[in-house]
Amino acid sequence: MSKRERSPGHWEIKIYVGQAAGKEQYEYFTFIGGRREADAEEARLKAKYGKAPAASEGRNYTVEQFLQLWLRDRGPALGYRTRQSYEEHVNNRIIPALGKERLRKLGVGRIQRFLTDLRDQRQDGREGQLSAQTVQRVRATLSAALRYAVQCGYIDSNPAAKVQLPDDDIEFEGRMLDMDEIVALLRAASGSRHYALYLTAVCTGMRLGELLGLRWQDVDLDRGIISVRQSLKDVTPNGPVFGPPKSKKSRRQIRISDPSGKLQKRQQAQPEDLGFLVAELRSHKARQNEEKLALGADYVDYSLVFTATGGKPIRRNNLSRRDFANVARAAGLTGLRFHDLRHTNATLLADEGLNAFALAKHLGHSQISTTEKYVHVPDQNRAVNAIDAGLNPRKRRKRHRA
């Protein structure tokens, strides 16, 4: 942006208005008056039409140079797992394919071809085809980066936002288990160290990270309530990385017991009167205490509800890809993902009539649109009872006799 006096009292004002076809674009205005008036007119035109010119150091960035800058600048503000996901997409998929391209010349067509080829020509050295969901996430990562480039003035618009993926590459429906499949899964898991974890996942719909980060001080077995306050993000050589749940809405309380009031009279109640999950968690805690006593100082105590041997935090990939995968295969449910237990819980609650607002609150969704596929109703307590009745062997026998 600049101005010059072409002749006494006659000014030319040059305003930067953006880029087109990789070239900087300017508008020229004329003005008649003194210097002070010309300064005021320049300020007015700048406010109305002007854009900050691209920083000189960013004009010739390659895609790789810019993406590394973006990760450096934005990384500290991101959640731990979001940052990990962005780094994986950038380093393993985007840079190998687009890294040498000039940022200002990166267009919709080039990105479209990159994403189209990505499923069959994965760039991370592994075998097999990338899933449609992974391609969608890579596009989302690139789009987030290019939005930042627009904010910095390096490019005029975000080409990734204009790329279209086929509908079947975007939509994904989780697998929902019926009650017989749930029972088969839990029977197959009966000999697993992680049986109580799987049962809790089915009964609460908690995310895997929330379950692995759950502490005993966040579980009120007397009232039958879990408070979701932290999540396990990673297990590193330096120890576990804990952090807040995925979003503000994810900090929530989940009812885990029969809400009929019998828990308030627990000292007079019979064991079978307790919520099925509450009873299992009590047994699980007793087994954990026995392990602590047996190992003594060798037990690593993070006060976690679900642990690997010796109290160590569970690595999520070890659980989902090994123990859970083996349990699912044994139950005849090959290909079942751990996250499908969350979908299953949501479906059970929806089938019992929990309305979308309450269901979103229960699952810790930030937006109801995430849960809008489910039907509506009002009472969480009735839904929790239905899950308990379906899973509790004693109640299942009573129901069949009826």
Tab-separated table of C-alpha atoms in Angstrom:
chain	number	residue	atom	x	y	z
A	1	MET	CA	0.000	0.000	0.000
A	2	SER	CA	1.441	3.396	-0.973
A	3	LYS	CA	0.617	6.804	-2.366
A	4	ARG	CA	2.481	9.357	-4.443
A	5	GLU	CA	1.858	12.960	-5.505
A	6	ARG	CA	1.822	12.885	-9.300
A	7	SER	CA	1.459	16.690	-9.511
A	8	PRO	CA	0.743	19.404	-6.918
A	9	GLY	CA	-2.419	18.385	-5.046
A	10	HIS	CA	-3.041	15.292	-7.236
A	11	TRP	CA	-2.411	11.922	-5.559
A	12	GLU	CA	-2.299	8.302	-6.694
A	13	ILE	CA	-3.103	5.800	-3.954
A	14	LYS	CA	-2.161	2.125	-4.425
A	15	ILE	CA	-4.122	-0.467	-2.402
A	16	TYR	CA	-3.263	-4.207	-2.221
A	17	VAL	CA	-6.479	-6.210	-2.656
A	18	GLY	CA	-5.278	-9.839	-2.713
A	19	GLN	CA	-3.976	-12.419	-5.167
A	20	ALA	CA	-5.212	-13.994	-8.376
A	21	ALA	CA	-3.487	-16.753	-10.346
A	22	GLY	CA	-0.550	-16.493	-7.952
A	23	LYS	CA	-0.034	-12.765	-8.615
A	24	GLU	CA	-0.529	-9.839	-6.276
A	25	GLN	CA	-3.419	-7.581	-7.240
A	26	TYR	CA	-3.647	-3.812	-6.606
A	27	GLU	CA	-6.289	-1.149	-7.100
A	28	TYR	CA	-5.306	2.444	-7.963
A	29	PHE	CA	-7.257	5.503	-6.804
A	30	THR	CA	-6.810	9.211	-7.517
A	31	PHE	CA	-7.408	11.981	-5.026
A	32	ILE	CA	-7.175	15.791	-5.080
A	33	GLY	CA	-6.197	17.607	-1.905
A	34	GLY	CA	-3.421	18.286	0.544
A	35	ARG	CA	-1.151	15.695	2.203
A	36	ARG	CA	-3.245	15.410	5.352
A	37	GLU	CA	-6.388	14.838	3.335
A	38	ALA	CA	-4.514	12.287	1.191
A	39	ASP	CA	-3.380	10.433	4.330
A	40	ALA	CA	-6.970	10.286	5.579
A	41	GLU	CA	-8.204	9.064	2.189
A	42	GLU	CA	-5.539	6.357	2.102
A	43	ALA	CA	-6.662	5.147	5.548
A	44	ARG	CA	-10.290	5.095	4.403
A	45	LEU	CA	-9.481	3.111	1.249
A	46	LYS	CA	-7.309	0.713	3.235
A	47	ALA	CA	-10.163	0.009	5.669
A	48	LYS	CA	-12.676	-0.468	2.851
A	49	TYR	CA	-10.713	-2.421	0.241
A	50	GLY	CA	-7.316	-3.337	1.558
A	51	LYS	CA	-5.782	-6.612	2.672
A	52	ALA	CA	-2.471	-7.177	4.384
A	53	PRO	CA	0.061	-8.052	1.718
A	54	ALA	CA	1.601	-11.500	1.948
A	55	ALA	CA	4.593	-11.493	4.231
A	56	SER	CA	7.669	-11.417	2.064
A	57	GLU	CA	9.046	-14.592	3.615
A	58	GLY	CA	5.848	-16.466	2.772
A	59	ARG	CA	5.557	-15.572	-0.901
A	60	ASN	CA	7.853	-18.356	-2.065
A	61	TYR	CA	7.069	-21.003	0.548
A	62	THR	CA	6.807	-24.576	-0.612
A	63	VAL	CA	3.946	-26.586	0.834
A	64	GLU	CA	6.427	-28.426	3.059
A	65	GLN	CA	7.935	-25.210	4.420
A	66	PHE	CA	4.531	-23.774	5.174
A	67	LEU	CA	3.182	-26.948	6.821
A	68	GLN	CA	6.179	-27.119	9.157
A	69	LEU	CA	5.582	-23.457	10.047
A	70	TRP	CA	1.896	-24.180	10.667
A	71	LEU	CA	2.645	-27.101	12.971
A	72	ARG	CA	5.140	-24.973	14.879
A	73	ASP	CA	2.750	-22.048	15.269
A	74	ARG	CA	-0.484	-23.928	15.894
A	75	GLY	CA	0.805	-27.029	17.674
A	76	PRO	CA	0.859	-25.624	21.225
A	77	ALA	CA	-2.823	-24.662	20.994
A	78	LEU	CA	-3.957	-28.120	19.849
A	79	GLY	CA	-4.982	-31.092	21.946
A	80	TYR	CA	-2.374	-33.830	22.304
A	81	ARG	CA	-4.020	-36.386	20.030
A	82	THR	CA	-5.140	-33.753	17.503
A	83	ARG	CA	-1.542	-32.573	17.202
A	84	GLN	CA	-0.356	-36.159	16.792
A	85	SER	CA	-2.942	-36.750	14.065
A	86	TYR	CA	-1.977	-33.561	12.219
A	87	GLU	CA	1.722	-34.439	12.370
A	88	GLU	CA	1.074	-37.946	11.052
A	89	HIS	CA	-0.999	-36.675	8.127
A	90	VAL	CA	1.471	-33.906	7.291
A	91	ASN	CA	4.672	-35.952	7.526
A	92	ASN	CA	3.468	-39.302	6.192
A	93	ARG	CA	0.929	-38.305	3.552
A	94	ILE	CA	0.778	-34.654	2.534
A	95	ILE	CA	4.464	-33.690	2.361
A	96	PRO	CA	5.598	-36.788	0.381
A	97	ALA	CA	3.023	-35.958	-2.306
A	98	LEU	CA	2.728	-32.148	-2.244
A	99	GLY	CA	5.726	-30.939	-0.277
A	100	LYS	CA	7.688	-29.542	-3.229
A	101	GLU	CA	4.729	-27.638	-4.694
A	102	ARG	CA	4.706	-23.862	-4.344
A	103	LEU	CA	2.091	-22.887	-1.784
A	104	ARG	CA	0.732	-20.038	-3.933
A	105	LYS	CA	0.315	-22.366	-6.912
A	106	LEU	CA	-1.463	-25.161	-5.045
A	107	GLY	CA	-4.917	-25.366	-6.614
A	108	VAL	CA	-8.159	-27.282	-6.300
A	109	GLY	CA	-7.314	-29.659	-9.155
A	110	ARG	CA	-3.960	-30.679	-7.694
A	111	ILE	CA	-5.469	-31.353	-4.276
A	112	GLN	CA	-8.351	-33.281	-5.851
A	113	ARG	CA	-5.910	-35.551	-7.696
A	114	PHE	CA	-3.834	-36.012	-4.542
A	115	LEU	CA	-6.842	-37.164	-2.509
A	116	THR	CA	-8.172	-39.357	-5.315
A	117	ASP	CA	-4.825	-41.132	-5.608
A	118	LEU	CA	-4.230	-41.310	-1.865
A	119	ARG	CA	-6.330	-44.404	-1.177
A	120	ASP	CA	-4.382	-46.557	-3.653
A	121	GLN	CA	-0.995	-44.869	-3.381
A	122	ARG	CA	-0.481	-44.411	0.327
A	123	GLN	CA	2.662	-42.499	1.214
A	124	ASP	CA	3.526	-43.983	4.611
A	125	GLY	CA	5.257	-47.161	3.372
A	126	ARG	CA	2.604	-49.563	4.693
A	127	GLU	CA	0.664	-52.082	2.659
A	128	GLY	CA	-3.032	-51.955	1.895
A	129	GLN	CA	-5.496	-49.244	0.973
A	130	LEU	CA	-6.271	-46.211	3.107
A	131	SER	CA	-9.825	-46.061	4.405
A	132	ALA	CA	-12.230	-43.442	3.117
A	133	GLN	CA	-12.338	-41.947	6.606
A	134	THR	CA	-8.556	-41.506	6.657
A	135	VAL	CA	-8.661	-39.715	3.290
A	136	GLN	CA	-11.351	-37.412	4.686
A	137	ARG	CA	-9.218	-36.658	7.746
A	138	VAL	CA	-6.178	-35.897	5.589
A	139	ARG	CA	-8.294	-33.435	3.591
A	140	ALA	CA	-9.487	-31.854	6.859
A	141	THR	CA	-5.890	-31.480	8.064
A	142	LEU	CA	-4.771	-29.851	4.817
A	143	SER	CA	-7.809	-27.564	4.842
A	144	ALA	CA	-7.084	-26.445	8.413
A	145	ALA	CA	-3.507	-25.611	7.423
A	146	LEU	CA	-4.563	-23.655	4.335
A	147	ARG	CA	-7.078	-21.648	6.367
A	148	TYR	CA	-4.108	-20.486	8.416
A	149	ALA	CA	-2.258	-19.592	5.205
A	150	VAL	CA	-5.208	-17.380	4.227
A	151	GLN	CA	-5.142	-15.710	7.653
A	152	CYS	CA	-1.422	-15.009	7.234
A	153	GLY	CA	-1.974	-13.531	3.783
A	154	TYR	CA	0.149	-16.165	2.021
A	155	ILE	CA	-2.754	-17.198	-0.234
A	156	ASP	CA	-6.041	-15.537	-1.106
A	157	SER	CA	-8.407	-18.478	-0.585
A	158	ASN	CA	-8.422	-22.063	0.665
A	159	PRO	CA	-8.428	-24.512	-2.297
A	160	ALA	CA	-8.901	-27.582	-0.059
A	161	ALA	CA	-12.299	-26.259	1.039
A	162	LYS	CA	-13.504	-26.517	-2.567
A	163	VAL	CA	-12.498	-30.156	-3.066
A	164	GLN	CA	-15.371	-32.633	-3.183
A	165	LEU	CA	-15.101	-36.247	-2.070
A	166	PRO	CA	-17.704	-38.859	-3.069
A	167	ASP	CA	-20.533	-39.176	-0.560
A	168	ASP	CA	-19.522	-42.726	0.265
A	169	ASP	CA	-16.061	-41.422	1.171
A	170	ILE	CA	-17.482	-39.117	3.811
A	171	GLU	CA	-20.300	-40.904	5.584
A	172	PHE	CA	-19.496	-43.653	8.050
A	173	GLU	CA	-21.785	-45.639	10.278
A	174	GLY	CA	-20.440	-47.464	13.266
A	175	ARG	CA	-21.368	-51.074	13.858
A	176	MET	CA	-24.202	-51.567	16.319
A	177	LEU	CA	-24.395	-54.811	18.308
A	178	ASP	CA	-27.686	-56.332	19.338
A	179	MET	CA	-28.122	-57.746	22.833
A	180	ASP	CA	-27.197	-61.309	21.830
A	181	GLU	CA	-23.974	-60.068	20.228
A	182	ILE	CA	-23.146	-58.028	23.326
A	183	VAL	CA	-23.633	-61.079	25.530
A	184	ALA	CA	-21.453	-63.166	23.177
A	185	LEU	CA	-18.727	-60.526	23.315
A	186	LEU	CA	-18.770	-60.329	27.103
A	187	ARG	CA	-18.753	-64.114	27.450
A	188	ALA	CA	-15.701	-64.249	25.173
A	189	ALA	CA	-14.086	-61.580	27.358
A	190	SER	CA	-14.832	-63.344	30.627
A	191	GLY	CA	-11.262	-64.629	30.912
A	192	SER	CA	-9.674	-61.320	29.968
A	193	ARG	CA	-8.043	-58.962	32.428
A	194	HIS	CA	-10.038	-56.224	30.735
A	195	TYR	CA	-13.541	-57.693	31.109
A	196	ALA	CA	-14.682	-54.888	33.435
A	197	LEU	CA	-13.402	-52.300	30.963
A	198	TYR	CA	-15.406	-53.816	28.099
A	199	LEU	CA	-18.523	-54.021	30.238
A	200	THR	CA	-18.091	-50.376	31.277
A	201	ALA	CA	-17.686	-49.351	27.630
A	202	VAL	CA	-20.948	-51.059	26.670
A	203	CYS	CA	-22.869	-49.667	29.648
A	204	THR	CA	-21.587	-46.078	29.529
A	205	GLY	CA	-20.520	-45.352	25.939
A	206	MET	CA	-17.324	-43.743	27.193
A	207	ARG	CA	-14.474	-43.099	24.752
A	208	LEU	CA	-11.438	-45.366	24.997
A	209	GLY	CA	-9.171	-42.550	26.218
A	210	GLU	CA	-11.731	-41.633	28.887
A	211	LEU	CA	-11.857	-45.217	30.119
A	212	LEU	CA	-8.071	-45.599	30.186
A	213	GLY	CA	-7.735	-42.321	32.100
A	214	LEU	CA	-10.543	-43.063	34.569
A	215	ARG	CA	-9.478	-42.870	38.242
A	216	TRP	CA	-11.133	-44.405	41.240
A	217	GLN	CA	-11.752	-40.958	42.773
A	218	ASP	CA	-13.954	-40.251	39.749
A	219	VAL	CA	-16.132	-43.329	40.331
A	220	ASP	CA	-18.832	-43.136	43.011
A	221	LEU	CA	-19.996	-46.725	43.384
A	222	ASP	CA	-22.403	-45.844	46.186
A	223	ARG	CA	-24.317	-43.344	44.049
A	224	GLY	CA	-23.622	-45.216	40.807
A	225	ILE	CA	-22.027	-42.274	38.981
A	226	ILE	CA	-18.865	-41.856	36.900
A	227	SER	CA	-17.432	-38.348	36.508
A	228	VAL	CA	-15.436	-37.992	33.288
A	229	ARG	CA	-12.626	-35.570	34.177
A	230	GLN	CA	-9.547	-36.721	32.286
A	231	SER	CA	-8.400	-38.848	29.367
A	232	LEU	CA	-5.262	-40.879	28.694
A	233	LYS	CA	-3.650	-39.325	25.609
A	234	ASP	CA	-0.541	-41.491	25.241
A	235	VAL	CA	1.968	-43.679	27.044
A	236	THR	CA	5.512	-42.470	26.353
A	237	PRO	CA	8.953	-43.629	27.577
A	238	ASN	CA	8.725	-40.784	30.093
A	239	GLY	CA	5.389	-41.969	31.421
A	240	PRO	CA	1.676	-41.553	30.672
A	241	VAL	CA	0.278	-38.344	29.217
A	242	PHE	CA	-3.058	-37.384	30.737
A	243	GLY	CA	-5.168	-34.451	29.631
A	244	PRO	CA	-8.683	-33.067	29.694
A	245	PRO	CA	-11.452	-34.889	27.825
A	246	LYS	CA	-12.017	-34.167	24.136
A	247	SER	CA	-14.156	-31.045	24.685
A	248	LYS	CA	-15.882	-29.055	27.414
A	249	LYS	CA	-19.056	-31.071	26.820
A	250	SER	CA	-17.042	-34.249	27.389
A	251	ARG	CA	-16.593	-33.331	31.055
A	252	ARG	CA	-19.746	-34.986	32.311
A	253	GLN	CA	-21.358	-37.364	34.768
A	254	ILE	CA	-22.676	-40.739	33.660
A	255	ARG	CA	-25.137	-42.848	35.627
A	256	ILE	CA	-23.930	-46.436	35.853
A	257	SER	CA	-26.355	-48.080	38.262
A	258	ASP	CA	-29.970	-48.996	38.815
A	259	PRO	CA	-31.469	-45.632	39.797
A	260	SER	CA	-34.458	-47.171	41.573
A	261	GLY	CA	-33.211	-46.107	44.985
A	262	LYS	CA	-32.028	-49.526	46.185
A	263	LEU	CA	-28.413	-48.323	46.200
A	264	GLN	CA	-29.344	-45.842	48.903
A	265	LYS	CA	-30.261	-48.857	51.050
A	266	ARG	CA	-27.209	-50.845	49.972
A	267	GLN	CA	-26.426	-52.096	53.423
A	268	GLN	CA	-29.735	-53.912	53.545
A	269	ALA	CA	-29.779	-54.801	49.838
A	270	GLN	CA	-28.826	-58.132	48.399
A	271	PRO	CA	-25.934	-58.229	45.861
A	272	GLU	CA	-28.302	-58.921	42.993
A	273	ASP	CA	-30.151	-55.695	43.772
A	274	LEU	CA	-27.094	-53.621	42.867
A	275	GLY	CA	-26.645	-52.386	39.323
A	276	PHE	CA	-24.892	-55.059	37.276
A	277	LEU	CA	-21.993	-52.792	36.316
A	278	VAL	CA	-21.595	-51.438	39.840
A	279	ALA	CA	-21.317	-54.974	41.189
A	280	GLU	CA	-18.687	-55.853	38.574
A	281	LEU	CA	-16.670	-52.730	39.339
A	282	ARG	CA	-16.698	-53.592	43.049
A	283	SER	CA	-15.325	-57.052	42.212
A	284	HIS	CA	-12.787	-55.523	39.841
A	285	LYS	CA	-11.563	-53.141	42.547
A	286	ALA	CA	-11.196	-56.007	45.009
A	287	ARG	CA	-9.056	-57.946	42.491
A	288	GLN	CA	-6.964	-54.847	41.871
A	289	ASN	CA	-6.371	-54.416	45.607
A	290	GLU	CA	-5.207	-58.032	45.824
A	291	GLU	CA	-2.722	-57.337	43.022
A	292	LYS	CA	-1.441	-54.263	44.860
A	293	LEU	CA	-0.858	-56.276	48.010
A	294	ALA	CA	0.910	-59.041	46.099
A	295	LEU	CA	3.250	-56.689	44.247
A	296	GLY	CA	3.831	-54.199	47.023
A	297	ALA	CA	6.269	-51.464	45.993
A	298	ASP	CA	6.465	-52.881	42.466
A	299	TYR	CA	2.876	-51.836	41.775
A	300	VAL	CA	2.759	-48.565	39.820
A	301	ASP	CA	-0.205	-46.713	41.293
A	302	TYR	CA	-1.795	-43.956	39.215
A	303	SER	CA	-5.150	-44.663	40.897
A	304	LEU	CA	-6.461	-45.854	37.528
A	305	VAL	CA	-9.549	-48.053	37.372
A	306	PHE	CA	-8.307	-50.058	34.372
A	307	THR	CA	-4.634	-50.954	34.158
A	308	ALA	CA	-2.125	-53.261	32.559
A	309	THR	CA	-0.272	-55.733	34.768
A	310	GLY	CA	1.349	-54.028	37.739
A	311	GLY	CA	-0.814	-50.925	37.577
A	312	LYS	CA	0.761	-49.491	34.436
A	313	PRO	CA	-1.480	-47.485	32.084
A	314	ILE	CA	-2.878	-49.468	29.172
A	315	ARG	CA	-1.567	-48.591	25.711
A	316	ARG	CA	-4.635	-48.018	23.577
A	317	ASN	CA	-3.247	-49.783	20.494
A	318	ASN	CA	-2.252	-52.830	22.545
A	319	LEU	CA	-5.794	-53.046	23.874
A	320	SER	CA	-7.785	-52.384	20.699
A	321	ARG	CA	-5.575	-54.260	18.234
A	322	ARG	CA	-4.658	-57.225	20.430
A	323	ASP	CA	-6.841	-58.126	23.396
A	324	PHE	CA	-10.069	-56.623	22.100
A	325	ALA	CA	-9.504	-57.932	18.568
A	326	ASN	CA	-8.938	-61.445	19.970
A	327	VAL	CA	-12.077	-61.226	22.117
A	328	ALA	CA	-14.147	-60.006	19.150
A	329	ARG	CA	-12.902	-62.858	16.962
A	330	ALA	CA	-13.694	-65.391	19.684
A	331	ALA	CA	-17.233	-63.977	19.823
A	332	GLY	CA	-17.642	-64.319	16.053
A	333	LEU	CA	-17.465	-60.527	15.611
A	334	THR	CA	-14.333	-60.213	13.489
A	335	GLY	CA	-13.652	-56.619	12.424
A	336	LEU	CA	-15.465	-55.081	15.386
A	337	ARG	CA	-13.784	-51.847	16.534
A	338	PHE	CA	-13.611	-50.789	20.157
A	339	HIS	CA	-15.352	-47.532	19.233
A	340	ASP	CA	-18.319	-49.612	18.042
A	341	LEU	CA	-19.124	-50.232	21.724
A	342	ARG	CA	-19.775	-46.491	22.015
A	343	HIS	CA	-22.089	-46.611	18.999
A	344	THR	CA	-23.796	-49.649	20.530
A	345	ASN	CA	-24.428	-47.886	23.830
A	346	ALA	CA	-25.856	-44.876	22.013
A	347	THR	CA	-28.155	-47.103	19.969
A	348	LEU	CA	-29.406	-48.961	23.042
A	349	LEU	CA	-30.212	-45.665	24.761
A	350	ALA	CA	-31.884	-44.277	21.647
A	351	ASP	CA	-33.954	-47.441	21.224
A	352	GLU	CA	-35.142	-47.030	24.808
A	353	GLY	CA	-36.275	-43.502	23.958
A	354	LEU	CA	-33.511	-41.154	25.132
A	355	ASN	CA	-33.927	-37.859	23.291
A	356	ALA	CA	-31.162	-36.424	21.141
A	357	PHE	CA	-30.264	-33.646	23.576
A	358	ALA	CA	-29.920	-36.035	26.525
A	359	LEU	CA	-28.079	-38.577	24.383
A	360	ALA	CA	-25.557	-35.943	23.235
A	361	LYS	CA	-25.025	-34.947	26.880
A	362	HIS	CA	-24.570	-38.587	27.896
A	363	LEU	CA	-21.977	-39.193	25.164
A	364	GLY	CA	-20.188	-35.885	25.644
A	365	HIS	CA	-20.865	-34.613	22.132
A	366	SER	CA	-20.304	-30.917	21.509
A	367	GLN	CA	-23.041	-30.807	18.869
A	368	ILE	CA	-26.395	-32.557	18.726
A	369	SER	CA	-25.853	-33.009	14.982
A	370	THR	CA	-23.363	-35.738	15.874
A	371	THR	CA	-26.201	-37.674	17.463
A	372	GLU	CA	-29.071	-36.701	15.213
A	373	LYS	CA	-29.288	-40.141	13.611
A	374	TYR	CA	-30.809	-41.512	16.841
A	375	VAL	CA	-34.483	-41.433	17.818
A	376	HIS	CA	-35.819	-39.307	20.653
A	377	VAL	CA	-37.088	-39.723	24.224
A	378	PRO	CA	-36.939	-38.405	27.678
A	379	ASP	CA	-35.739	-40.740	30.410
A	380	GLN	CA	-32.115	-41.801	30.871
A	381	ASN	CA	-32.913	-43.807	33.994
A	382	ARG	CA	-35.294	-46.096	32.058
A	383	ALA	CA	-32.658	-46.635	29.380
A	384	VAL	CA	-29.967	-47.472	31.926
A	385	ASN	CA	-32.318	-50.001	33.550
A	386	ALA	CA	-32.922	-51.601	30.142
A	387	ILE	CA	-29.206	-52.052	29.491
A	388	ASP	CA	-28.723	-53.425	32.991
A	389	ALA	CA	-31.626	-55.834	32.537
A	390	GLY	CA	-30.321	-56.983	29.195
A	391	LEU	CA	-26.820	-57.718	30.436
A	392	ASN	CA	-27.457	-58.952	33.978
A	393	PRO	CA	-27.710	-62.770	33.725
A	394	ARG	CA	-30.056	-62.974	36.716
A	395	LYS	CA	-32.467	-60.448	35.209
A	396	ARG	CA	-32.227	-62.054	31.774
A	397	ARG	CA	-33.349	-65.372	33.304
A	398	LYS	CA	-36.312	-63.659	34.995
A	399	ARG	CA	-37.310	-61.980	31.768
A	400	HIS	CA	-37.243	-65.274	29.826
A	401	ARG	CA	-39.332	-67.005	32.525
A	402	ALA	CA	-41.964	-64.283	32.354
